[in-house]
Amino acid sequence: MPSGQRRAPSRSSAPSATEPQAPAVIEKLDNALTVLVVGDFLASGLAEGLEAAYAESPGVRVVDRANGSSGFVRDDYYDWNGQIGEILEEVNPAVVVVMIGSNDRQQLVVNGQPERPQTEGWSREYKNRVARFTATVRRTGISIIWSGLPPFKSSSMTSDMLAFNDIYKKAVEEAGGTFVDIWDGFADENGAFTFTGPDVNGQPVRLRGSDGINLTRPAKRKLAFYVEQPLNKLLGNATSPRIEPQELENLPPPGIVLGEPIDLMRTHPISLAAPQAGGNMLLDGGPIAATIERSIPAPRAGRADNFSLRKKADAPKSAISEETRTAEPAEDP
């Protein structure tokens, strides 16, 4: 070797000890509960986020059947009301997650006549299509979670998304499902569109693409985080990373907690301040006991819990005003 030249360092094919290791792939159980995600391109991003969320849960499988350019308006391109029944039969999901509407700012043809977005005729037909969709899912007995839409860079588009969210919220709650309001997670302190914001760990990140429409990877994971809250309530122990096939087989149907009555027709919208799944608080912030109807026996005459006669006897007549007799009883704290 000529003087003054250094030998090139040899390269080893072995990976460096400091290189990050790829996460282990957790195989899903054959009887894993399926979460079906349907909708448009935002739904596809949501599915990606949910796959990451349940990557270490062998009892939960996420199936993405979103169609990026679809919606409820252009049923000539893709007819969700015509397809959802077959998809449900094919996939046989435990829960359906929906996110749709970003492509629906287009005119509708109603009885052969074009209707511009947000007109009376347009809104009536659009609501009918959404109601038909939720009714189809409801007839199968499958739980449904509907993610609301975020704001967009375009102010007019943002305004339309607010109107769509109102439609979705009413329709899904009437169908016994859960509406998830994600708006504040993708807006600034004034509720307006923002490119950046905190991720699921509270770190500032870029949430939207340069077009002000598409979601970044951290945004997809953040979106999934909000949907996880009601979803975990439905899936129960199926989300455990150590669940066994036999244990999964013996779990109650999604949404049913053993030993607790449940009103399947009553659900609540999930706010961004929702607590972590579990504990003794509901997702709407109320205690569990507050939503469970209990049968309290009526007091009997002469029994210690009969206070009615005692109250009447103790209270002076002059203290019982007309206002007191007609006032509504105070609610329990």
Coordinates of N, CA, C and O in Angstrom, one line a residue, residues 226-314:
Y226 N -58.5 7.8 19.9 CA -59.8 8.2 20.3 C -60.8 7.1 20.1 O -61.7 6.9 20.9
V227 N -60.7 6.4 19.0 CA -61.6 5.3 18.7 C -61.4 4.2 19.6 O -62.3 3.4 19.9
E228 N -60.2 4.0 20.1 CA -59.9 2.9 21.0 C -60.7 3.0 22.3 O -61.0 1.9 22.9
Q229 N -61.0 4.1 22.7 CA -61.7 4.3 24.0 C -63.0 3.5 24.0 O -63.2 2.6 24.9
P230 N -63.9 3.8 23.1 CA -65.2 3.0 23.1 C -64.9 1.5 22.6 O -65.6 0.6 23.0
L231 N -64.0 1.4 21.7 CA -63.7 0.1 21.1 C -63.2 -0.9 22.2 O -63.6 -2.1 22.2
N232 N -62.3 -0.5 23.1 CA -61.9 -1.3 24.1 C -63.0 -1.8 25.1 O -63.0 -2.9 25.6
K233 N -63.9 -0.9 25.3 CA -65.1 -1.2 26.1 C -65.9 -2.4 25.5 O -66.4 -3.3 26.2
L234 N -66.0 -2.4 24.1 CA -66.7 -3.4 23.4 C -65.9 -4.7 23.4 O -66.5 -5.8 23.5
L235 N -64.6 -4.6 23.2 CA -63.8 -5.8 23.0 C -63.4 -6.5 24.3 O -63.1 -7.7 24.3
G236 N -63.4 -5.8 25.4 CA -63.1 -6.3 26.7 C -61.7 -7.0 26.8 O -60.7 -6.4 26.3
N237 N -61.7 -8.2 27.3 CA -60.4 -8.9 27.5 C -59.8 -9.4 26.3 O -58.6 -9.9 26.3
A238 N -60.5 -9.3 25.2 CA -59.9 -9.7 23.9 C -58.7 -8.9 23.5 O -57.8 -9.3 22.7
T239 N -58.5 -7.7 24.1 CA -57.4 -6.8 23.8 C -56.1 -7.2 24.6 O -55.0 -6.7 24.4
S240 N -56.3 -8.2 25.5 CA -55.1 -8.6 26.4 C -54.0 -9.2 25.5 O -54.3 -10.0 24.6
P241 N -52.7 -8.8 25.7 CA -51.6 -9.4 24.9 C -51.4 -10.9 25.3 O -50.6 -11.5 24.6
R242 N -52.0 -11.3 26.4 CA -51.7 -12.7 26.8 C -52.9 -13.6 26.8 O -52.9 -14.7 27.4
I243 N -53.9 -13.2 26.0 CA -55.1 -14.0 26.0 C -54.9 -15.3 25.2 O -54.2 -15.4 24.3
E244 N -55.6 -16.4 25.7 CA -55.5 -17.7 25.1 C -56.7 -18.0 24.2 O -57.8 -17.4 24.5
P245 N -56.6 -18.9 23.3 CA -57.8 -19.2 22.4 C -59.0 -19.6 23.2 O -60.1 -19.2 22.9
Q246 N -58.8 -20.5 24.2 CA -60.0 -20.9 24.9 C -60.6 -19.8 25.7 O -61.8 -19.7 25.8
E247 N -59.8 -18.9 26.3 CA -60.3 -17.8 27.0 C -61.1 -16.8 26.1 O -62.1 -16.3 26.4
L248 N -60.6 -16.7 24.9 CA -61.2 -15.8 23.9 C -62.6 -16.4 23.5 O -63.5 -15.7 23.3
E249 N -62.6 -17.7 23.4 CA -63.8 -18.4 23.0 C -64.9 -18.2 24.0 O -66.1 -18.2 23.7
N250 N -64.5 -18.1 25.3 CA -65.5 -18.0 26.4 C -65.9 -16.6 26.8 O -66.6 -16.4 27.7
L251 N -65.4 -15.6 26.1 CA -65.7 -14.2 26.4 C -67.1 -13.9 26.0 O -67.7 -14.5 25.1
P252 N -67.8 -13.0 26.7 CA -69.2 -12.6 26.3 C -69.1 -11.8 25.0 O -68.0 -11.4 24.6
P253 N -70.2 -11.7 24.3 CA -70.3 -10.9 23.1 C -69.8 -9.5 23.3 O -69.8 -9.0 24.4
P254 N -69.2 -8.9 22.3 CA -68.7 -7.5 22.4 C -69.7 -6.6 23.0 O -70.9 -6.5 22.6
G255 N -69.3 -5.8 24.0 CA -70.1 -4.8 24.6 C -70.9 -5.3 25.9 O -71.5 -4.5 26.6
I256 N -70.8 -6.6 26.1 CA -71.5 -7.2 27.3 C -70.5 -7.5 28.4 O -69.6 -8.2 28.2
V257 N -70.7 -6.9 29.5 CA -69.9 -7.1 30.7 C -70.6 -8.1 31.6 O -71.7 -7.8 32.1
L258 N -70.0 -9.2 31.9 CA -70.7 -10.2 32.8 C -71.0 -9.6 34.1 O -70.3 -8.9 34.8
G259 N -72.3 -9.9 34.6 CA -72.7 -9.4 35.9 C -73.3 -8.0 35.9 O -73.8 -7.6 36.9
E260 N -73.3 -7.3 34.7 CA -73.8 -6.0 34.7 C -74.9 -5.9 33.6 O -74.7 -6.3 32.5
P261 N -76.1 -5.3 34.0 CA -77.1 -5.1 32.9 C -76.6 -4.0 32.0 O -75.8 -3.1 32.4
I262 N -77.0 -4.0 30.8 CA -76.6 -3.0 29.8 C -77.7 -2.6 28.9 O -78.5 -3.5 28.5
D263 N -77.9 -1.4 28.6 CA -78.9 -0.9 27.7 C -78.2 -0.7 26.3 O -77.5 0.2 26.1
L264 N -78.4 -1.7 25.4 CA -77.7 -1.7 24.1 C -78.2 -0.5 23.3 O -77.5 -0.2 22.3
M265 N -79.3 0.1 23.6 CA -79.8 1.1 22.7 C -79.3 2.5 23.2 O -79.6 3.5 22.5
R266 N -78.7 2.6 24.4 CA -78.3 3.9 24.9 C -76.7 3.9 24.9 O -76.1 3.2 25.5
T267 N -76.2 4.9 24.1 CA -74.8 5.1 24.0 C -74.5 6.6 24.1 O -75.4 7.4 24.1
H268 N -73.2 6.9 24.3 CA -72.9 8.3 24.5 C -71.8 8.7 23.5 O -70.9 7.9 23.2
P269 N -71.8 9.9 23.0 CA -70.6 10.4 22.2 C -69.4 10.4 23.1 O -69.5 10.7 24.3
I270 N -68.2 10.1 22.5 CA -67.0 10.1 23.2 C -66.2 11.4 23.0 O -65.9 11.8 21.9
S271 N -65.9 12.1 24.1 CA -65.2 13.3 24.0 C -63.7 13.1 24.0 O -63.3 12.0 24.3
L272 N -62.9 14.1 23.6 CA -61.5 13.9 23.5 C -60.9 13.9 24.9 O -59.7 13.5 25.1
A273 N -61.7 14.2 25.9 CA -61.2 14.1 27.3 C -61.6 12.8 27.9 O -61.5 12.7 29.2
A274 N -62.0 11.8 27.1 CA -62.4 10.6 27.7 C -61.3 9.9 28.5 O -60.1 9.9 28.1
P275 N -61.7 9.2 29.6 CA -60.7 8.6 30.4 C -60.2 7.3 29.7 O -60.8 6.8 28.7
Q276 N -59.1 6.7 30.2 CA -58.6 5.5 29.7 C -59.7 4.4 30.0 O -60.4 4.5 30.9
A277 N -59.7 3.4 29.1 CA -60.7 2.3 29.3 C -60.5 1.6 30.6 O -59.4 1.4 31.0
G278 N -61.6 1.2 31.3 CA -61.4 0.5 32.5 C -61.8 1.5 33.7 O -62.1 2.6 33.5
G279 N -61.7 1.0 34.9 CA -62.0 1.8 36.0 C -63.5 1.9 36.3 O -64.3 1.1 35.7
N280 N -63.9 2.8 37.2 CA -65.3 2.9 37.6 C -66.0 4.1 37.0 O -67.0 4.5 37.5
M281 N -65.4 4.6 35.9 CA -66.0 5.8 35.3 C -66.4 5.4 33.8 O -65.7 4.7 33.2
L282 N -67.6 6.0 33.4 CA -68.0 5.8 32.0 C -67.3 6.8 31.1 O -66.7 7.8 31.6
L283 N -67.3 6.6 29.8 CA -66.6 7.4 28.9 C -67.2 8.8 28.8 O -66.6 9.8 28.4
D284 N -68.5 9.0 29.3 CA -69.0 10.3 29.3 C -68.8 11.0 30.6 O -69.3 12.1 30.9
G285 N -67.9 10.4 31.5 CA -67.5 11.1 32.7 C -68.4 10.8 33.9 O -68.1 11.1 35.0
G286 N -69.5 10.0 33.7 CA -70.4 9.7 34.8 C -70.0 8.3 35.4 O -69.4 7.5 34.8
P287 N -70.4 8.1 36.7 CA -70.1 6.9 37.3 C -70.9 5.8 36.8 O -72.0 6.0 36.3
I288 N -70.5 4.5 36.8 CA -71.2 3.4 36.2 C -72.5 3.3 36.9 O -73.5 3.0 36.2
A289 N -72.6 3.4 38.2 CA -73.9 3.2 38.9 C -74.9 4.2 38.4 O -76.1 3.9 38.5
A290 N -74.5 5.3 37.9 CA -75.5 6.3 37.5 C -76.3 5.9 36.2 O -77.4 6.4 36.0
T291 N -75.8 4.9 35.4 CA -76.5 4.5 34.2 C -77.2 3.2 34.3 O -77.8 2.7 33.4
I292 N -77.1 2.6 35.5 CA -77.8 1.3 35.7 C -79.0 1.5 36.5 O -79.0 2.0 37.6
E293 N -80.1 1.1 36.0 CA -81.4 1.3 36.7 C -81.5 0.2 37.8 O -81.3 -1.0 37.5
R294 N -81.8 0.7 39.0 CA -82.0 -0.2 40.1 C -83.4 -0.2 40.6 O -84.0 0.9 40.7
S295 N -83.9 -1.3 41.0 CA -85.2 -1.4 41.6 C -85.2 -1.2 43.1 O -84.6 -2.0 43.8
I296 N -85.7 -0.1 43.6 CA -85.7 0.2 45.0 C -87.1 0.0 45.6 O -88.0 0.6 45.1
P297 N -87.2 -0.9 46.5 CA -88.6 -1.2 47.1 C -89.2 0.0 47.7 O -88.5 0.8 48.4
A298 N -90.5 0.1 47.5 CA -91.2 1.3 48.1 C -91.3 1.0 49.7 O -91.4 -0.1 50.1
P299 N -91.1 2.1 50.5 CA -91.2 2.0 51.9 C -92.6 1.5 52.4 O -93.6 1.9 51.8
R300 N -92.6 0.7 53.4 CA -93.9 0.2 54.0 C -94.2 1.0 55.2 O -93.4 1.5 55.9
A301 N -95.5 1.1 55.5 CA -96.0 1.8 56.7 C -95.4 1.1 57.9 O -95.5 -0.1 58.1
G302 N -94.9 1.9 58.8 CA -94.4 1.3 60.1 C -92.9 0.9 60.0 O -92.3 0.5 61.0
R303 N -92.4 0.8 58.8 CA -91.0 0.4 58.6 C -90.0 1.6 58.8 O -90.4 2.7 58.7
A304 N -88.8 1.3 59.2 CA -87.8 2.3 59.5 C -87.5 3.2 58.3 O -87.1 4.4 58.5
D305 N -87.7 2.7 57.1 CA -87.4 3.6 55.9 C -88.5 4.4 55.4 O -88.5 5.0 54.4
N306 N -89.7 4.4 56.2 CA -90.8 5.1 55.7 C -90.8 6.5 56.5 O -91.1 6.6 57.6
F307 N -90.3 7.5 55.8 CA -90.2 8.8 56.3 C -91.3 9.8 56.0 O -91.3 10.9 56.4
S308 N -92.2 9.3 55.2 CA -93.2 10.2 54.7 C -94.1 10.8 55.8 O -94.4 12.0 55.8
L309 N -94.6 9.9 56.7 CA -95.5 10.4 57.7 C -94.8 11.3 58.7 O -95.3 12.3 59.2
R310 N -93.5 10.9 59.0 CA -92.7 11.6 59.9 C -92.4 13.1 59.4 O -92.5 14.0 60.2
K311 N -92.2 13.2 58.1 CA -91.9 14.5 57.5 C -93.2 15.4 57.6 O -93.1 16.6 57.9
K312 N -94.3 14.8 57.3 CA -95.5 15.6 57.4 C -95.9 16.0 58.8 O -96.4 17.1 59.0
A313 N -95.6 15.1 59.7 CA -95.9 15.5 61.1 C -95.0 16.5 61.7 O -95.4 17.4 62.5
D314 N -93.7 16.5 61.3 CA -92.7 17.4 61.9 C -92.8 18.8 61.3 O -92.5 19.8 61.9

